[in-house]
Short mmCIF file of C-alpha atoms and ligand atoms in Angstrom, two decimals:
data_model
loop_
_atom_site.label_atom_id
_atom_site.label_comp_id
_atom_site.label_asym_id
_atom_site.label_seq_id
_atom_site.Cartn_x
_atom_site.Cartn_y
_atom_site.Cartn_z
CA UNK A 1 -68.98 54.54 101.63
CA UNK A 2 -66.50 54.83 104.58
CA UNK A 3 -68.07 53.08 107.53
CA UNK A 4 -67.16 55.71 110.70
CA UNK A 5 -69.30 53.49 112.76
CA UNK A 6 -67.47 53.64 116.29
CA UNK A 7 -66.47 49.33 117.15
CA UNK A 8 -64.34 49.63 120.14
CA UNK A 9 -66.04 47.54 123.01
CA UNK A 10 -64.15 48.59 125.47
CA UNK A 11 -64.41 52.35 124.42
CA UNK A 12 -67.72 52.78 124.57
CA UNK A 13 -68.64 50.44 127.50
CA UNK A 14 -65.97 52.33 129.86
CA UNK A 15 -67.86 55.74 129.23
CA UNK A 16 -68.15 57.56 132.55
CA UNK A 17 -70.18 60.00 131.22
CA UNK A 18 -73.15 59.34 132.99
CA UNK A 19 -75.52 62.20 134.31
CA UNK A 20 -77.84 61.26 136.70
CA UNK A 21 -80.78 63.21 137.59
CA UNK A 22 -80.32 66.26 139.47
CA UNK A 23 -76.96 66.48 137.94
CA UNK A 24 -75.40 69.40 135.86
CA UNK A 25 -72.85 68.58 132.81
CA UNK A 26 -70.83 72.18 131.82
CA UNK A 27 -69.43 70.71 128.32
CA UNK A 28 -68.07 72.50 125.76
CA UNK A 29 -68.87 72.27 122.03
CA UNK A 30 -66.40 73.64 120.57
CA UNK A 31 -66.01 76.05 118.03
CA UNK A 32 -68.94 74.82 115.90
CA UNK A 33 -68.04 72.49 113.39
CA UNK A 34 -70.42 69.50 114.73
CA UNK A 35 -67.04 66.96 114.30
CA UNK A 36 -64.71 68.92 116.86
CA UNK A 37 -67.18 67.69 119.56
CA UNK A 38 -65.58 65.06 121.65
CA UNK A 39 -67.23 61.39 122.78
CA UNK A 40 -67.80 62.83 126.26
CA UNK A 41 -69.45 65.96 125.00
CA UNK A 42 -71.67 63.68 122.32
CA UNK A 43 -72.61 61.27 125.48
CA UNK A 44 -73.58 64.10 127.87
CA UNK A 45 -75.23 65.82 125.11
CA UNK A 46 -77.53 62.74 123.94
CA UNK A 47 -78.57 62.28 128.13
CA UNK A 48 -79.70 65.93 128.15
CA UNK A 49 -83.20 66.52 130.10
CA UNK A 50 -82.58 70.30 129.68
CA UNK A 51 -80.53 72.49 127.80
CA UNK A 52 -78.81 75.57 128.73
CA UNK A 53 -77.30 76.71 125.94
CA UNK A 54 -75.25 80.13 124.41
CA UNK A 55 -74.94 82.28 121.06
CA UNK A 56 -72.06 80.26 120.17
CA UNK A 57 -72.91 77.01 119.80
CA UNK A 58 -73.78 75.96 116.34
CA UNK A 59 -77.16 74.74 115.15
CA UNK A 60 -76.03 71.34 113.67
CA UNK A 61 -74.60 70.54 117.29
CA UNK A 62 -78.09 71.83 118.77
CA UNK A 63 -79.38 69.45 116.08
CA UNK A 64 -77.97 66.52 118.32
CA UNK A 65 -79.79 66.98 121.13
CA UNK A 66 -82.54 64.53 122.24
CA UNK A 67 -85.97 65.78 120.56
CA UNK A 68 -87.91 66.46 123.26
CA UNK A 69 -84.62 67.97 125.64
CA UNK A 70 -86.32 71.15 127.17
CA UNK A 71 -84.32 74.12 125.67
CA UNK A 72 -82.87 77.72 127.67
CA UNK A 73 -81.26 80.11 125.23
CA UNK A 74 -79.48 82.40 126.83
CA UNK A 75 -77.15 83.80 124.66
CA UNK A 76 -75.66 87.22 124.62
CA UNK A 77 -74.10 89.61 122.69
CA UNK A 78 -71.08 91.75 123.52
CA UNK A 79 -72.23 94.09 126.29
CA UNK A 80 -75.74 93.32 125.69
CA UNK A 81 -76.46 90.71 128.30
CA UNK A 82 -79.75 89.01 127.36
CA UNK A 83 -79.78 86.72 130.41
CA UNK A 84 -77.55 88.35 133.88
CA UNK A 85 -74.96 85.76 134.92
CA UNK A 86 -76.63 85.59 138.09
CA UNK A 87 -79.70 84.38 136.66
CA UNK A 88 -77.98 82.08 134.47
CA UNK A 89 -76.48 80.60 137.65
CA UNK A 90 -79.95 80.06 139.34
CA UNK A 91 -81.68 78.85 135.99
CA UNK A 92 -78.76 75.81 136.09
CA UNK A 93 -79.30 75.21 140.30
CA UNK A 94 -83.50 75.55 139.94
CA UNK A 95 -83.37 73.34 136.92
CA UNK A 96 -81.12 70.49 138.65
CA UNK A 97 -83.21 70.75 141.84
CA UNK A 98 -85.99 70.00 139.86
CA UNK A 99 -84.53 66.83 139.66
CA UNK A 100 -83.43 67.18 135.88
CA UNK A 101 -80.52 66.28 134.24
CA UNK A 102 -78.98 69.06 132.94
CA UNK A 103 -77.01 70.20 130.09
CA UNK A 104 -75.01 73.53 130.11
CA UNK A 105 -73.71 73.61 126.95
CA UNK A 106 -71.42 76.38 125.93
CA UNK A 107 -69.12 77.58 122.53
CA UNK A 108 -65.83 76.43 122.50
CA UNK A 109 -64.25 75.45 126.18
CA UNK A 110 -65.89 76.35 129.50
CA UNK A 111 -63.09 76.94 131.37
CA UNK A 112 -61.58 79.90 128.62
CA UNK A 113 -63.43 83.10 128.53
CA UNK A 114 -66.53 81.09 129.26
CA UNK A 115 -67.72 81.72 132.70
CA UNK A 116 -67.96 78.24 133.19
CA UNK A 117 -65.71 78.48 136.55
CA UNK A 118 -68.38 80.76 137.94
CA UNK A 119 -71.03 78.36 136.98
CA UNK A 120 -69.50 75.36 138.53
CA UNK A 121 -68.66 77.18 141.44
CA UNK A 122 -72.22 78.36 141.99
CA UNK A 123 -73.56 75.07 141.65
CA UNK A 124 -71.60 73.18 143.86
CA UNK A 125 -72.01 76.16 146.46
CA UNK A 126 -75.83 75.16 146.28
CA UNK A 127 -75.47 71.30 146.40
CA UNK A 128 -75.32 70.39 143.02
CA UNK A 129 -72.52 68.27 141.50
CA UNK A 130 -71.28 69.34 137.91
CA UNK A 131 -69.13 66.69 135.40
CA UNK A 132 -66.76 68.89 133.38
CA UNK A 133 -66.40 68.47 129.58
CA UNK A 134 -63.55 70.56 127.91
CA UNK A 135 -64.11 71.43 124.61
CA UNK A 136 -62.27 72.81 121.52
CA UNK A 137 -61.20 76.22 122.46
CA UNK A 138 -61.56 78.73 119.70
CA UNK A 139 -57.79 79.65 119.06
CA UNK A 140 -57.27 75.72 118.83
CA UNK A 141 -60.00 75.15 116.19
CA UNK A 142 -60.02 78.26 114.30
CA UNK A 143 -56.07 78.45 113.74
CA UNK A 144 -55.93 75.05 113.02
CA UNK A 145 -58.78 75.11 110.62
CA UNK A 146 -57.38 78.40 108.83
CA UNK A 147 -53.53 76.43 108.64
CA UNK A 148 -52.33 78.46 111.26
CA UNK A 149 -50.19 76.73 113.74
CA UNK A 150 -49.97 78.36 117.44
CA UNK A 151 -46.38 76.94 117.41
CA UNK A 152 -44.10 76.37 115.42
CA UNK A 153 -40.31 75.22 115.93
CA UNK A 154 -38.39 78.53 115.43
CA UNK A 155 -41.02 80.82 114.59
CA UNK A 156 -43.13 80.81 117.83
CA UNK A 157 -42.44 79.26 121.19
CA UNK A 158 -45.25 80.04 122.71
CA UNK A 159 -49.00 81.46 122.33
CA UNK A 160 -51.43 83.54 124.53
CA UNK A 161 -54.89 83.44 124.89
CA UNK A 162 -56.33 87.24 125.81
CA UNK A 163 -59.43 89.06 126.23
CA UNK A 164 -59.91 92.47 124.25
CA UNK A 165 -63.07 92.82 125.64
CA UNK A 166 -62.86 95.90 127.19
CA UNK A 167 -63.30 96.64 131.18
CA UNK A 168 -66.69 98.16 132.68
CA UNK A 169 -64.49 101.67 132.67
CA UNK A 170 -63.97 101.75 129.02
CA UNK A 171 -60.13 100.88 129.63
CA UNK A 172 -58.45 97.51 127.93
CA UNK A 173 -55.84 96.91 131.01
CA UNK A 174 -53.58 94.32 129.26
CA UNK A 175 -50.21 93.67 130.36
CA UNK A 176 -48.86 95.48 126.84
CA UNK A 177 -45.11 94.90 127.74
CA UNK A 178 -45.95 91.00 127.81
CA UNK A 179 -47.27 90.84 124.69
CA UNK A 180 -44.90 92.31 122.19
CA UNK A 181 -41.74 89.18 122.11
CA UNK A 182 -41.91 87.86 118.39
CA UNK A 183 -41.44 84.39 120.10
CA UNK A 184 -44.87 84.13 120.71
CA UNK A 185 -48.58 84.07 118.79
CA UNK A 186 -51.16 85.94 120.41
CA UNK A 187 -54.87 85.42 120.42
CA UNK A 188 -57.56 87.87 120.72
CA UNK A 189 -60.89 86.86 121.58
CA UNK A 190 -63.63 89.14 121.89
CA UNK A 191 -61.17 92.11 120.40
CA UNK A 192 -62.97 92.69 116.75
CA UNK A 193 -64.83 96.09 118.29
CA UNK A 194 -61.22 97.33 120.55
CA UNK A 195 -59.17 96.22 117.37
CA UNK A 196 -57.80 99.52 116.62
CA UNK A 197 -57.26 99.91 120.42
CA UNK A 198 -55.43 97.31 120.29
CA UNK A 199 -53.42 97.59 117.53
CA UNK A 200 -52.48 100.49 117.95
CA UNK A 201 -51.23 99.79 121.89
CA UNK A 202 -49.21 96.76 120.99
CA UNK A 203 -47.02 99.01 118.61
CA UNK A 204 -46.75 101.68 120.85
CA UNK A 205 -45.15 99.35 123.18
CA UNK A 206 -42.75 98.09 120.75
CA UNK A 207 -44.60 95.17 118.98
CA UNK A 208 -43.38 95.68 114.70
CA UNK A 209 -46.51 96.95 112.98
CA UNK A 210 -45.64 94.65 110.34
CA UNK A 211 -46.38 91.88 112.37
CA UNK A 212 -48.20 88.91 110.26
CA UNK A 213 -51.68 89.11 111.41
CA UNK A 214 -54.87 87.26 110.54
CA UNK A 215 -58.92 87.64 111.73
CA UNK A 216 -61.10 84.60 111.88
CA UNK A 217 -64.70 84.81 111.84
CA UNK A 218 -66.82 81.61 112.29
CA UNK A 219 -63.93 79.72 112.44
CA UNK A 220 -64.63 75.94 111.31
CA UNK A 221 -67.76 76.68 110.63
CA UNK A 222 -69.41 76.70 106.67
CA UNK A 223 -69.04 80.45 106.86
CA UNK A 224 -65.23 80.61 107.67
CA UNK A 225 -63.55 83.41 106.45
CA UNK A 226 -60.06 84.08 107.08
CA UNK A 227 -58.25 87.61 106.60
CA UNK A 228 -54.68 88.07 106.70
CA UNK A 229 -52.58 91.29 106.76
CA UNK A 230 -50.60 93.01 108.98
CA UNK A 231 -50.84 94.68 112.39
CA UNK A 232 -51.32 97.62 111.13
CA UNK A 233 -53.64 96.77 108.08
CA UNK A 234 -56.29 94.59 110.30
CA UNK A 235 -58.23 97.66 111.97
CA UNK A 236 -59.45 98.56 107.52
CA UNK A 237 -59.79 94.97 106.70
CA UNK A 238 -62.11 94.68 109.20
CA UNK A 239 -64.52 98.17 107.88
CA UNK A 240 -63.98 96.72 104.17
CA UNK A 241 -65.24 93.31 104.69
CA UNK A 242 -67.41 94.39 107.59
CA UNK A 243 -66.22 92.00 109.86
CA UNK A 244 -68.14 91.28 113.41
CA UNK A 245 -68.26 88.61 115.80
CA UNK A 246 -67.66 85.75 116.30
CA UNK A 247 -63.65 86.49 115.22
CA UNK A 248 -60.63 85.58 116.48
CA UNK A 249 -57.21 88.18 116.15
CA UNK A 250 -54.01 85.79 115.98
CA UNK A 251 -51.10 88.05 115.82
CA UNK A 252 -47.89 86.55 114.98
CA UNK A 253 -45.17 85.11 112.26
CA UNK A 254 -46.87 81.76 112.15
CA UNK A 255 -49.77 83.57 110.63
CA UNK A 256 -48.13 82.67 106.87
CA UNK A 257 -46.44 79.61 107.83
CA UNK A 258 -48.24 77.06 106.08
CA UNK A 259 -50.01 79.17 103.10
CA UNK A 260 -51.11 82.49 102.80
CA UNK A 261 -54.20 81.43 101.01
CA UNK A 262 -57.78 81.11 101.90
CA UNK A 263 -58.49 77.04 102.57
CA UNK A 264 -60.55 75.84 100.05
CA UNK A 265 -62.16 73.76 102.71
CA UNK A 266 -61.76 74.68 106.16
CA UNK A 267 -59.30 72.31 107.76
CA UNK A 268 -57.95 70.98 104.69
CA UNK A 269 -54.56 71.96 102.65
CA UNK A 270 -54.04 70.73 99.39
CA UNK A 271 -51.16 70.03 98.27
CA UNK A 272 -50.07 71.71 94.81
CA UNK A 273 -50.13 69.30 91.59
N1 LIG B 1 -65.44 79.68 125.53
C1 LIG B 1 -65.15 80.10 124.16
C2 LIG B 1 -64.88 81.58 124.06
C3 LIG B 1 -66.03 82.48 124.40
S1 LIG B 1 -65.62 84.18 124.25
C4 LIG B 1 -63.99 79.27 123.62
O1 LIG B 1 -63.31 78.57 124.38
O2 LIG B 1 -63.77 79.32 122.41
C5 LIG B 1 -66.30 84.59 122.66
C6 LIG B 1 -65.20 84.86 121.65
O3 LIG B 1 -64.60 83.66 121.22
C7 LIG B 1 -65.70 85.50 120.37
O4 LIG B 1 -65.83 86.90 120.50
C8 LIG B 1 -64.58 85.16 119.40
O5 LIG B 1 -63.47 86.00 119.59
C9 LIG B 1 -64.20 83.77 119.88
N2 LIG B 1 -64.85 82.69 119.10
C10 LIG B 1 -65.61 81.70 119.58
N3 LIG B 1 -65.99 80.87 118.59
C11 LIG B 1 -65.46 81.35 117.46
C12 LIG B 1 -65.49 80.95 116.09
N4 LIG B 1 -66.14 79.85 115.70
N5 LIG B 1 -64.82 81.69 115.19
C13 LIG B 1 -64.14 82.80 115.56
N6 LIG B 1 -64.08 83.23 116.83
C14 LIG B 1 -64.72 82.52 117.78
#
């Protein structure tokens, strides 16, 4: 049996991951798979008082928290709030006042498409002091795990992270022209219920609707499932395999780079005998 046993001295005893009581920690647990966690996000998480926690982080990850760590769910689904932002700002502030230390623990990283600027800036408007944990960002962990790459020397110089959630108005106002350079892989989140909206805007604008395309739901997770098609074949892969969030849209030639296959395991490639 491999022994992952973690024996650096100096590693562990340099840890400034410390939260003290009255003290928030925003950390981000990745994607879902309990091993993209970082150190810092496994310290804060085992100090944990309270828990504030979202849809999006996994159950094996909520599995690590300290037994009796008091826990908040506050998920949501898309445009079906269960807890106001606002609230979830004052929950974090009343719960540190208390004199607790808290954990706001949240899918993927804070800091991308996760409120967690709003958060931070809340709390530090009201006194309280916030360490900041990054986390595996979906389009990092799912790609990745799928044998995607964002990049890839020739292929795709670049990569963009958007939101297809779509505004209060009903209206996705993207900057379309940006988007459509084959140089680049683009990244939906939130875009599996404006996919056809989306779709179909990126080829009106001059993006090939032949474009190498892939959806990943529950990326890294056991339940990973990756699709791959075409822009324009995405929109009916997504009614035949009834497809719903969490999924992430990567658009781009690296889609096929590596394989076109399903991983066996997710975040493994075998090489052929
Ligand atoms: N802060 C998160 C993103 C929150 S927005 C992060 O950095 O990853 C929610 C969207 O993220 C979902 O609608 C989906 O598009 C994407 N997402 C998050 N986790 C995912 C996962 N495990 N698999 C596929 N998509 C995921």
């Amino acid at each position: 049996m491999t022994d992952f046993t973690i024996n650096n001295e100096n590693l562990l005893n340099s840890s400034k991951a410390i939260l003290n009581a009255g003290e928030i920690a925003l950390v981000g647990s990745g994607p879902g798979d309990p091993e993209l966690l970082t150190l810092r996000a496994l310290r804060f998480i085992q100090q944990a008082e309270v828990t504030i926690y979202d849809r999006l982080v996994s159950q094996e990850i909520l599995d690590l928290l300290p037994a009796d760590s008091e826990k908040f769910y506050v998920g949501k689904k898309q445009a079906n709030h269960s807890v106001p932002q606002d609230k979830i700002n004052e929950l974090l502030v009343e719960q540190a006042k208390l004199g607790k230390k808290v954990l706001r623990l949240k899918g993927g990283d804070p800091f991308v498409f996760g409120r967690g600027g709003e958060e931070a800036d809340f709390a530090l408007k009201h006194g309280v002091s916030c360490h900041l944990c990054p986390g595996i960002t979906a389009a990092s962990g799912c790609t990745t795990y799928a044998g995607i790459p964002l990049t890839h020397r020739g292929v795709a110089q670049g990569c963009t992270f958007i939101t297809g959630h779509m505004e209060n108005d009903g209206e996705l106002n993207l900057p379309w022209d940006s988007l459509t350079s084959n140089a680049q892989t683009i990244v939906f989140y939130m875009g599996i219920n404006t996919l056809p909206k989306i779709a179909k805007k990126l080829v009106e604008h001059g993006k090939p609707s032949d474009t190498p395309a892939a959806l990943i739901y529950k990326g890294t997770q056991p339940q990973q499932q990756v699709h791959r098609g075409q822009l324009n074949t995405l929109a009916d892969i997504v009614t035949q395999h009834n497809i719903k969030p969490p999924t992430l849209i990567v658009i781009g030639n690296v889609v096929n780079q590596l394989t076109e296959k399903q991983l066996s395991t997710p975040g493994f490639l075998e090489a052929e005998s």
